[in-house]
GROMACS .gro file of C-alpha atoms in nm:
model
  314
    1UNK     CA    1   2.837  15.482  -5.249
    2UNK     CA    2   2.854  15.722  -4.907
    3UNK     CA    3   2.670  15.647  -4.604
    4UNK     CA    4   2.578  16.032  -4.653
    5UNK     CA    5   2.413  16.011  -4.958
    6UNK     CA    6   2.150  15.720  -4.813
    7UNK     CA    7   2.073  15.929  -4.547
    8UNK     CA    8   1.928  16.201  -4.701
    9UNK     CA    9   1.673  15.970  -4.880
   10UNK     CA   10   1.321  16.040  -4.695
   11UNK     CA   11   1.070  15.727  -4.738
   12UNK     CA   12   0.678  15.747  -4.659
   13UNK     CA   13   0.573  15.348  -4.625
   14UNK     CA   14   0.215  15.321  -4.630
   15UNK     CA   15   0.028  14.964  -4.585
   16UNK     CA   16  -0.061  14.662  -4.378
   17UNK     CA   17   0.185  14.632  -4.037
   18UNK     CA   18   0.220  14.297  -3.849
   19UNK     CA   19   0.407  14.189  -3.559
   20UNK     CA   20   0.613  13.864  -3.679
   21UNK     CA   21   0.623  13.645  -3.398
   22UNK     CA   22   0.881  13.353  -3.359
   23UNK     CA   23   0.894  13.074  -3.088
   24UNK     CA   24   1.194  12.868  -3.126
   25UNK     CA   25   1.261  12.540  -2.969
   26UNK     CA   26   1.389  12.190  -2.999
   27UNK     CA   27   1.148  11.876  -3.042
   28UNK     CA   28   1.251  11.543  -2.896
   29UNK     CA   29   0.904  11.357  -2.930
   30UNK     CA   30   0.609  11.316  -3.104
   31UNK     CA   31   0.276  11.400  -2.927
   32UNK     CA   32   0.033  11.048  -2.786
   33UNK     CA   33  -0.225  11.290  -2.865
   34UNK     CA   34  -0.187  11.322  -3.223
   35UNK     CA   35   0.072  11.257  -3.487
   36UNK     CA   36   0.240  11.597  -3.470
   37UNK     CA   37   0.557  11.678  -3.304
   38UNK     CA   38   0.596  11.828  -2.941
   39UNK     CA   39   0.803  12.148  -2.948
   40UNK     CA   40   0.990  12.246  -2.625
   41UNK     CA   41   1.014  12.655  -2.666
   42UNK     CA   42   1.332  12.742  -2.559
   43UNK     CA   43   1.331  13.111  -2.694
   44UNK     CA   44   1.111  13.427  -2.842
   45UNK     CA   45   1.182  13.699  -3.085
   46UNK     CA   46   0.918  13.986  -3.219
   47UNK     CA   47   0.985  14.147  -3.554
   48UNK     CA   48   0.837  14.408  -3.764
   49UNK     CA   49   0.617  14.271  -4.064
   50UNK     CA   50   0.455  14.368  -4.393
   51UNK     CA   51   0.458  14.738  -4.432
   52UNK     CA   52   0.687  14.783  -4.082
   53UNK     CA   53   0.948  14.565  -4.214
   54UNK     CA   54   0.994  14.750  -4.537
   55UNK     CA   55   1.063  15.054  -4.359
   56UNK     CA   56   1.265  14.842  -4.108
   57UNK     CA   57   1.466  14.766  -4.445
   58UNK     CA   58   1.527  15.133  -4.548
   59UNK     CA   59   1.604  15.268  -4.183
   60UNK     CA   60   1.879  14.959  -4.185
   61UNK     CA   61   2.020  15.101  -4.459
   62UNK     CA   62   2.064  15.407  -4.294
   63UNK     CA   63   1.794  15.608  -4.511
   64UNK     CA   64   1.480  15.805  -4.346
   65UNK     CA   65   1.159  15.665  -4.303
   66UNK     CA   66   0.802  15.743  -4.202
   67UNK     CA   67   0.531  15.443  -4.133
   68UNK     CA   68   0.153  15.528  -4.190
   69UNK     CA   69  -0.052  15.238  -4.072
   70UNK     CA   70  -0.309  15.115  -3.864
   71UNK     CA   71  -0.280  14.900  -3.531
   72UNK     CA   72  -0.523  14.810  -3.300
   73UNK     CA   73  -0.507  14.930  -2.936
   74UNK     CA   74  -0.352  14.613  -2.827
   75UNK     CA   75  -0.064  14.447  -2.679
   76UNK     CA   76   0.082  14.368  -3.035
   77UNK     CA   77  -0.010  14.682  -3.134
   78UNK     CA   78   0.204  14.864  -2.911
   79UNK     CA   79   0.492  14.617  -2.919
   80UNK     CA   80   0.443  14.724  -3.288
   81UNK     CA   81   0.473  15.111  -3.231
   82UNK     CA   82   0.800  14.980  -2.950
   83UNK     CA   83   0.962  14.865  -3.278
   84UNK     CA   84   0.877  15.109  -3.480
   85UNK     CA   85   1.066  15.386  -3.216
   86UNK     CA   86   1.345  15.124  -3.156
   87UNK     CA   87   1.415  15.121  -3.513
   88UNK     CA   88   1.449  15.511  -3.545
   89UNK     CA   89   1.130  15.493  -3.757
   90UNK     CA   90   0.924  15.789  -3.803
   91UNK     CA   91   0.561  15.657  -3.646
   92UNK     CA   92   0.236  15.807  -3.777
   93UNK     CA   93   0.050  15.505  -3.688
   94UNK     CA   94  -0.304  15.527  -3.594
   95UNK     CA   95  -0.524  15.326  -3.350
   96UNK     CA   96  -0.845  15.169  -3.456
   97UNK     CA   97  -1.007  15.013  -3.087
   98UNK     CA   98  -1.183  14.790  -3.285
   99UNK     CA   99  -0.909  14.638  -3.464
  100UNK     CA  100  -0.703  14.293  -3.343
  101UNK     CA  101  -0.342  14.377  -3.477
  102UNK     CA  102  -0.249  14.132  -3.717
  103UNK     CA  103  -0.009  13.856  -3.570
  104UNK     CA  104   0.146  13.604  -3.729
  105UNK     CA  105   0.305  13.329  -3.484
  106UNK     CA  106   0.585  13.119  -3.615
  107UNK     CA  107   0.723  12.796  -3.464
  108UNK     CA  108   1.059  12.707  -3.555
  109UNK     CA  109   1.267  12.394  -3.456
  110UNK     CA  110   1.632  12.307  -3.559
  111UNK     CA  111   1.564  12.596  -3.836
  112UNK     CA  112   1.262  12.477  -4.011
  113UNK     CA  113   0.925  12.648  -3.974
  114UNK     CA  114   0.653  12.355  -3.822
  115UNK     CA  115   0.383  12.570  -3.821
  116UNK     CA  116   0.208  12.926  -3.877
  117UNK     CA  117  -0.013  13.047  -3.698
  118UNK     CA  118  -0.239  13.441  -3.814
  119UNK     CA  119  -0.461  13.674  -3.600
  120UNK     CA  120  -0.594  13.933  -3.750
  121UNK     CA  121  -0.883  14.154  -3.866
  122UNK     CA  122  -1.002  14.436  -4.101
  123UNK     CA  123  -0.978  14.841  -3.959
  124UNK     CA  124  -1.303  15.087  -3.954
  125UNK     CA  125  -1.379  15.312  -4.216
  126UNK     CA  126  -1.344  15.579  -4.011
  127UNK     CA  127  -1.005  15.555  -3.916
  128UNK     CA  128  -0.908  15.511  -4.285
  129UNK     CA  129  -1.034  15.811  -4.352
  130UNK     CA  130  -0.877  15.970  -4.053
  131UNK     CA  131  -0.515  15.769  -4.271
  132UNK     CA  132  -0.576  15.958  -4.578
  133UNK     CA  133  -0.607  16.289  -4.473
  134UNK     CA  134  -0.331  16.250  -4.239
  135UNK     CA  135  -0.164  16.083  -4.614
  136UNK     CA  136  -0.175  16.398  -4.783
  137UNK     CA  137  -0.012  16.622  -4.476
  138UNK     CA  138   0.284  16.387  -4.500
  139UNK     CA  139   0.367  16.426  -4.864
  140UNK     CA  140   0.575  16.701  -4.859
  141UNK     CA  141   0.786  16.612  -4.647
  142UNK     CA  142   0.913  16.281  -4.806
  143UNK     CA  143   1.064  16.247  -5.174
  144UNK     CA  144   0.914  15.894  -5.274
  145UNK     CA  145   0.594  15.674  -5.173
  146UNK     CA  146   0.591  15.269  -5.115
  147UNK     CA  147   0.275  15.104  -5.080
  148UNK     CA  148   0.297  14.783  -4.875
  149UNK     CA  149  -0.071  14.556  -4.978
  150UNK     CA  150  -0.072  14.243  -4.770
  151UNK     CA  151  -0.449  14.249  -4.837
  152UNK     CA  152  -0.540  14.316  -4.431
  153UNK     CA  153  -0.793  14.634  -4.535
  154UNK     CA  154  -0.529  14.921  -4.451
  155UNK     CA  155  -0.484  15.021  -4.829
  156UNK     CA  156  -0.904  15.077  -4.931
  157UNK     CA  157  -0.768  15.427  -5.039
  158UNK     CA  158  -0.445  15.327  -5.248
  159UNK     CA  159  -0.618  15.453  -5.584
  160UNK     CA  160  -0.660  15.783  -5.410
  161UNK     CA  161  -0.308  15.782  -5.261
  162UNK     CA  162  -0.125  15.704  -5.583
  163UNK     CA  163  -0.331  16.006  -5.756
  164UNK     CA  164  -0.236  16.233  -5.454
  165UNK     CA  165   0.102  16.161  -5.418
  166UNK     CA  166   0.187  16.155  -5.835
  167UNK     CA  167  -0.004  16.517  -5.790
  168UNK     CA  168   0.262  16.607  -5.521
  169UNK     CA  169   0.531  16.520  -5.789
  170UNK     CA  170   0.629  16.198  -5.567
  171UNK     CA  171   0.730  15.840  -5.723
  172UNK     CA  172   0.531  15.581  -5.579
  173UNK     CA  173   0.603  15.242  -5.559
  174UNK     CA  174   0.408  14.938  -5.500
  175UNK     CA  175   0.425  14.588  -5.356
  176UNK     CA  176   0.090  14.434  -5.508
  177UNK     CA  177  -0.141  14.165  -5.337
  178UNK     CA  178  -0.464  13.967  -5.501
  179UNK     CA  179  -0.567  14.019  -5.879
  180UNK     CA  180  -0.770  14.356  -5.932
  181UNK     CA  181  -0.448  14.505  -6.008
  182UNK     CA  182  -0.674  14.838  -6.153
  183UNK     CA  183  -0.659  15.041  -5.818
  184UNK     CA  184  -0.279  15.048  -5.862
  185UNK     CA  185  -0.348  15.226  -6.217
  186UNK     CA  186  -0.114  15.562  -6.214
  187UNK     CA  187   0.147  15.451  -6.046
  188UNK     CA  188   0.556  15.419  -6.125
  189UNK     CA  189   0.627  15.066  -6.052
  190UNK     CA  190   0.497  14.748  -5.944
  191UNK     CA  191   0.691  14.490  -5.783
  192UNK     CA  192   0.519  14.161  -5.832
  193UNK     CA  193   0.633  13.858  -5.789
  194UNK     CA  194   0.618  13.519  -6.067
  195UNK     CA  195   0.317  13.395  -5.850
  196UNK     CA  196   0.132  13.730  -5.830
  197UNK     CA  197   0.186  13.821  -6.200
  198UNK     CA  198   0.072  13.446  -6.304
  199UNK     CA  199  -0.265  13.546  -6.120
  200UNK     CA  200  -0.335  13.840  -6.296
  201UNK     CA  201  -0.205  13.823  -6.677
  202UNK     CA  202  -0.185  13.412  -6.673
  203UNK     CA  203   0.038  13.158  -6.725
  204UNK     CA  204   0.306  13.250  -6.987
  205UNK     CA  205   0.432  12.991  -7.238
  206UNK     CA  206   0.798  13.185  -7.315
  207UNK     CA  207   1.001  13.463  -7.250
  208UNK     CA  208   0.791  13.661  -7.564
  209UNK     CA  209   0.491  13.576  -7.414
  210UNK     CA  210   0.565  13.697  -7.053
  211UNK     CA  211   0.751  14.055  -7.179
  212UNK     CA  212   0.378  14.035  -7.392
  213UNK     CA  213   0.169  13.998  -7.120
  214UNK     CA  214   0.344  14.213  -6.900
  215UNK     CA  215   0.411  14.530  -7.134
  216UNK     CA  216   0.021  14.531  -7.162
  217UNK     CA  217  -0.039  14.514  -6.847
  218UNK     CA  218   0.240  14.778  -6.773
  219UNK     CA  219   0.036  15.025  -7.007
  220UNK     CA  220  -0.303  14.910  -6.938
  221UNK     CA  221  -0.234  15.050  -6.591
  222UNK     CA  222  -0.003  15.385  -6.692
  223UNK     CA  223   0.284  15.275  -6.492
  224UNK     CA  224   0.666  15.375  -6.596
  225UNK     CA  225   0.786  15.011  -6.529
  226UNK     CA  226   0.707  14.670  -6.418
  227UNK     CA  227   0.955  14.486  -6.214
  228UNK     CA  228   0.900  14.060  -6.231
  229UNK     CA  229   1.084  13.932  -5.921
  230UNK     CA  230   1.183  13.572  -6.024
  231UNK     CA  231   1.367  13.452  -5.745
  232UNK     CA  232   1.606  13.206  -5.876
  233UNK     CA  233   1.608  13.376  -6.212
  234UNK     CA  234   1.634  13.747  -6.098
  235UNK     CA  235   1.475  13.998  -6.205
  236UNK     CA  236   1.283  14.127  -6.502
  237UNK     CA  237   1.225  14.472  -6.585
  238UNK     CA  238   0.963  14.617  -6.806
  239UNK     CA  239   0.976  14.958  -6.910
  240UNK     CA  240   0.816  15.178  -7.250
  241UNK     CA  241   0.988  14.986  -7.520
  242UNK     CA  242   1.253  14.803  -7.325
  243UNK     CA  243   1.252  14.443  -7.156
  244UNK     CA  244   1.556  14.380  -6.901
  245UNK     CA  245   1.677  14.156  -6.681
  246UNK     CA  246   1.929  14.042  -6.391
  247UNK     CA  247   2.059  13.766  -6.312
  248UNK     CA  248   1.994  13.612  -5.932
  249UNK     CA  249   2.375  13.602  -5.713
  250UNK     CA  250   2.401  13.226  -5.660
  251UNK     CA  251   2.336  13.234  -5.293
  252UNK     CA  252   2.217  12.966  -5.098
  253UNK     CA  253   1.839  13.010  -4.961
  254UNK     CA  254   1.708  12.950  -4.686
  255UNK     CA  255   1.374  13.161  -4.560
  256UNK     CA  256   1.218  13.386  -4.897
  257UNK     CA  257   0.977  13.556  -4.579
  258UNK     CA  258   1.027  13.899  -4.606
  259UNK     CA  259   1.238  13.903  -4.952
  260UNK     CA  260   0.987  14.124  -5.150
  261UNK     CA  261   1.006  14.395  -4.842
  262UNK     CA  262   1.345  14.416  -4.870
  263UNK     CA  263   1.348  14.425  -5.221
  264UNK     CA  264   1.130  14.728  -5.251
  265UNK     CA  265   1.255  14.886  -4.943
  266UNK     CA  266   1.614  14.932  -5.144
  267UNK     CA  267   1.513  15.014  -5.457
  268UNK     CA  268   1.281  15.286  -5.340
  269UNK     CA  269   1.593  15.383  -5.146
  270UNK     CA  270   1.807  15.403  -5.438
  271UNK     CA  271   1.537  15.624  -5.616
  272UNK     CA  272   1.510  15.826  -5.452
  273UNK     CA  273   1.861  15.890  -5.355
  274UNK     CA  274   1.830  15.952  -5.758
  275UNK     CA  275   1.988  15.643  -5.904
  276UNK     CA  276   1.910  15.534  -6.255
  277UNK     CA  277   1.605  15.275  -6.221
  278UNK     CA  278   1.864  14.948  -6.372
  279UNK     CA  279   2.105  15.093  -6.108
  280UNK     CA  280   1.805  15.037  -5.845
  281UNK     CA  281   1.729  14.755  -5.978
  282UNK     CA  282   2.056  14.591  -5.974
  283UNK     CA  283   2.127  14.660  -5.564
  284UNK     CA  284   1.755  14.554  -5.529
  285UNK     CA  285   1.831  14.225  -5.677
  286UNK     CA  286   2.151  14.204  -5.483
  287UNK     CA  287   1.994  14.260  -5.112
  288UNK     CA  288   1.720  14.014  -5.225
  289UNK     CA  289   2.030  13.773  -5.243
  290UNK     CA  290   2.124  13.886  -4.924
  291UNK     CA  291   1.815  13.868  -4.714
  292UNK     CA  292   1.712  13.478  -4.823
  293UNK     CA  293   2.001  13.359  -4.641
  294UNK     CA  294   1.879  13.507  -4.320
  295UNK     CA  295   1.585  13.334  -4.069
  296UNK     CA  296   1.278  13.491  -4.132
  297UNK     CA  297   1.176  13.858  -4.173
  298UNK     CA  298   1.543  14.032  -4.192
  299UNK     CA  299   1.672  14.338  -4.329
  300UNK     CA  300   2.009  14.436  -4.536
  301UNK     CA  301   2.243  14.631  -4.378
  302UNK     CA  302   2.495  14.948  -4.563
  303UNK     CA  303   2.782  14.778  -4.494
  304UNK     CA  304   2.644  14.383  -4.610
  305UNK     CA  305   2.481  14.575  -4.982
  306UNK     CA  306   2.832  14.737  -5.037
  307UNK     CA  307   3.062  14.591  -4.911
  308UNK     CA  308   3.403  14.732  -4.910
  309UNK     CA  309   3.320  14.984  -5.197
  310UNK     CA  310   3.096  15.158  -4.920
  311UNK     CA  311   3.176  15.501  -4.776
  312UNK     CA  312   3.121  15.601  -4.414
  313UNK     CA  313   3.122  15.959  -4.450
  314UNK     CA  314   3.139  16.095  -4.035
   0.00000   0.00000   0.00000
């Protein structure tokens, strides 16, 4: 694999964008005010979330990519749009005045998450609208779609985007999020994970019974392939008349936050980059390996996915 190759691979990430927040200290007491612990913040780090951080993912790789989202004209906002430029990003964000930018505060002491803490708030009408015009201008100019639903409002056109962009002649991808899994009908793969699936097709008794449940749902909707993430088991994949999987790399875990951006982020890298879909598949499941070992929302670098087999190409 050449550096070269990635980095003609042009990504359009559409979705919900947060600003990951972490305050990291050291606690020493428990509060007289209530039983919870007092934390002593001795540091602070802002990341890119939901759809940001899979496009954080492919631009670590070294890959293009273009962000269409929504923010509101707020501090976080722009600290969002900061990132977004600091990462070499493309930014077609918009601003809604009306919308808080979703936040989500973590607290962190001697590695272990004590508490969570979400702002957020739905964007106008108007200015997703404004998103899907500004959706179809984009098209040509990147060579594969991933549509990032965190469930924050900034995807109430993803039926109409997955039409446009399969009418462009584009793959799109999609990272799925509650159980009306119909507005993702037409598109080339889903990426759910076991707890997502379980909400929409049920709970599965065996093996047959998931690669059942999941091939119908696979053609109920029209899409070329399902892909299960199973964390500790791998991967499943479900294509027309096929059922395959990949094993998980015994890795030790230690934060899954951020795992399913990753893992879509590289395997709409590797297709479009034009690798077979198992060949995706298999350096999907490897970063996914890769990234739970990390604190928090993280991304995969070139080097880290392939290691000494890698070519640097000047």
């Amino acid at each position: 694999m050449e550096l070269d190759e990635i980095r003609r691979a042009r990504i359009l990430v559409v979705g919900d964008v947060m600003l990951d927040r972490y305050w990291f200290g050291d606690v020493e007491r428990i509060s007289p005010e209530a039983p919870v612990p007092v934390v002593r913040i001795g540091q602070a780090e802002e990341r890119l979330g939901g759809a940001a951080n899979v496009a954080r993912n492919i631009t670590a790789l070294g890959a293009q990519a273009g962000l269409l989202s929504v923010v509101g004209d707020d501090e976080p906002g722009r600290t969002i749009a900061r990132l977004v430029r600091n990462d070499k990003i493309d930014d077609h964000l918009h601003i809604d005045p009306a919308l808080a930018t979703t936040v989500k505060l973590r607290i962190v002491a001697r590695r272990q998450q004590l508490a969570r803490v979400d702002f957020e708030s739905t964007p106008e009408a108007e200015v997703l609208d404004a998103h899907l015009g500004q959706f179809a201008a984009l098209l040509p100019e990147y060579d594969l779609v991933i549509l990032s639903d965190y469930g924050k409002g900034g995807l109430t056109h993803i039926a109409k985007m997955i039409a446009m962009a399969r009418a462009a002649g584009r793959p799109v991808l999609v990272d799925p999020k509650g159980d009306d899994y119909a507005r993702y009908a037409g598109a080339s793969v889903l990426t759910p994970n076991r707890a997502e699936l379980r909400e929409v097709v049920g709970r599965w008794r065996s093996e047959e019974d998931l690669t059942r449940r999941a091939q119908d749902l696979r053609r109920s909707l029209g899409l070329e392939a399902l892909l299960l993430t199973r964390s500790e088991e791998g991967m499943t994949l479900f294509t027309q008349g096929d059922t395959w999987s990949v094993a998980a790399h015994a890795r030790e875990v230690f934060d899954v936050s951020g795992a399913g951006d990753t893992v879509i982020a590289v395997l709409g890298t590797m297709m479009a980059m034009g690798l077979p879909l198992r060949e995706a598949v298999t350096q999907a499941n490897r970063a996914g390996a890769i990234v739970v070992g990390k604190l928090g929302t993280a991304t995969v670098s070139f080097a880290e996915l392939f290691g000494s087999g890698a070519v640097v190409a000047s």
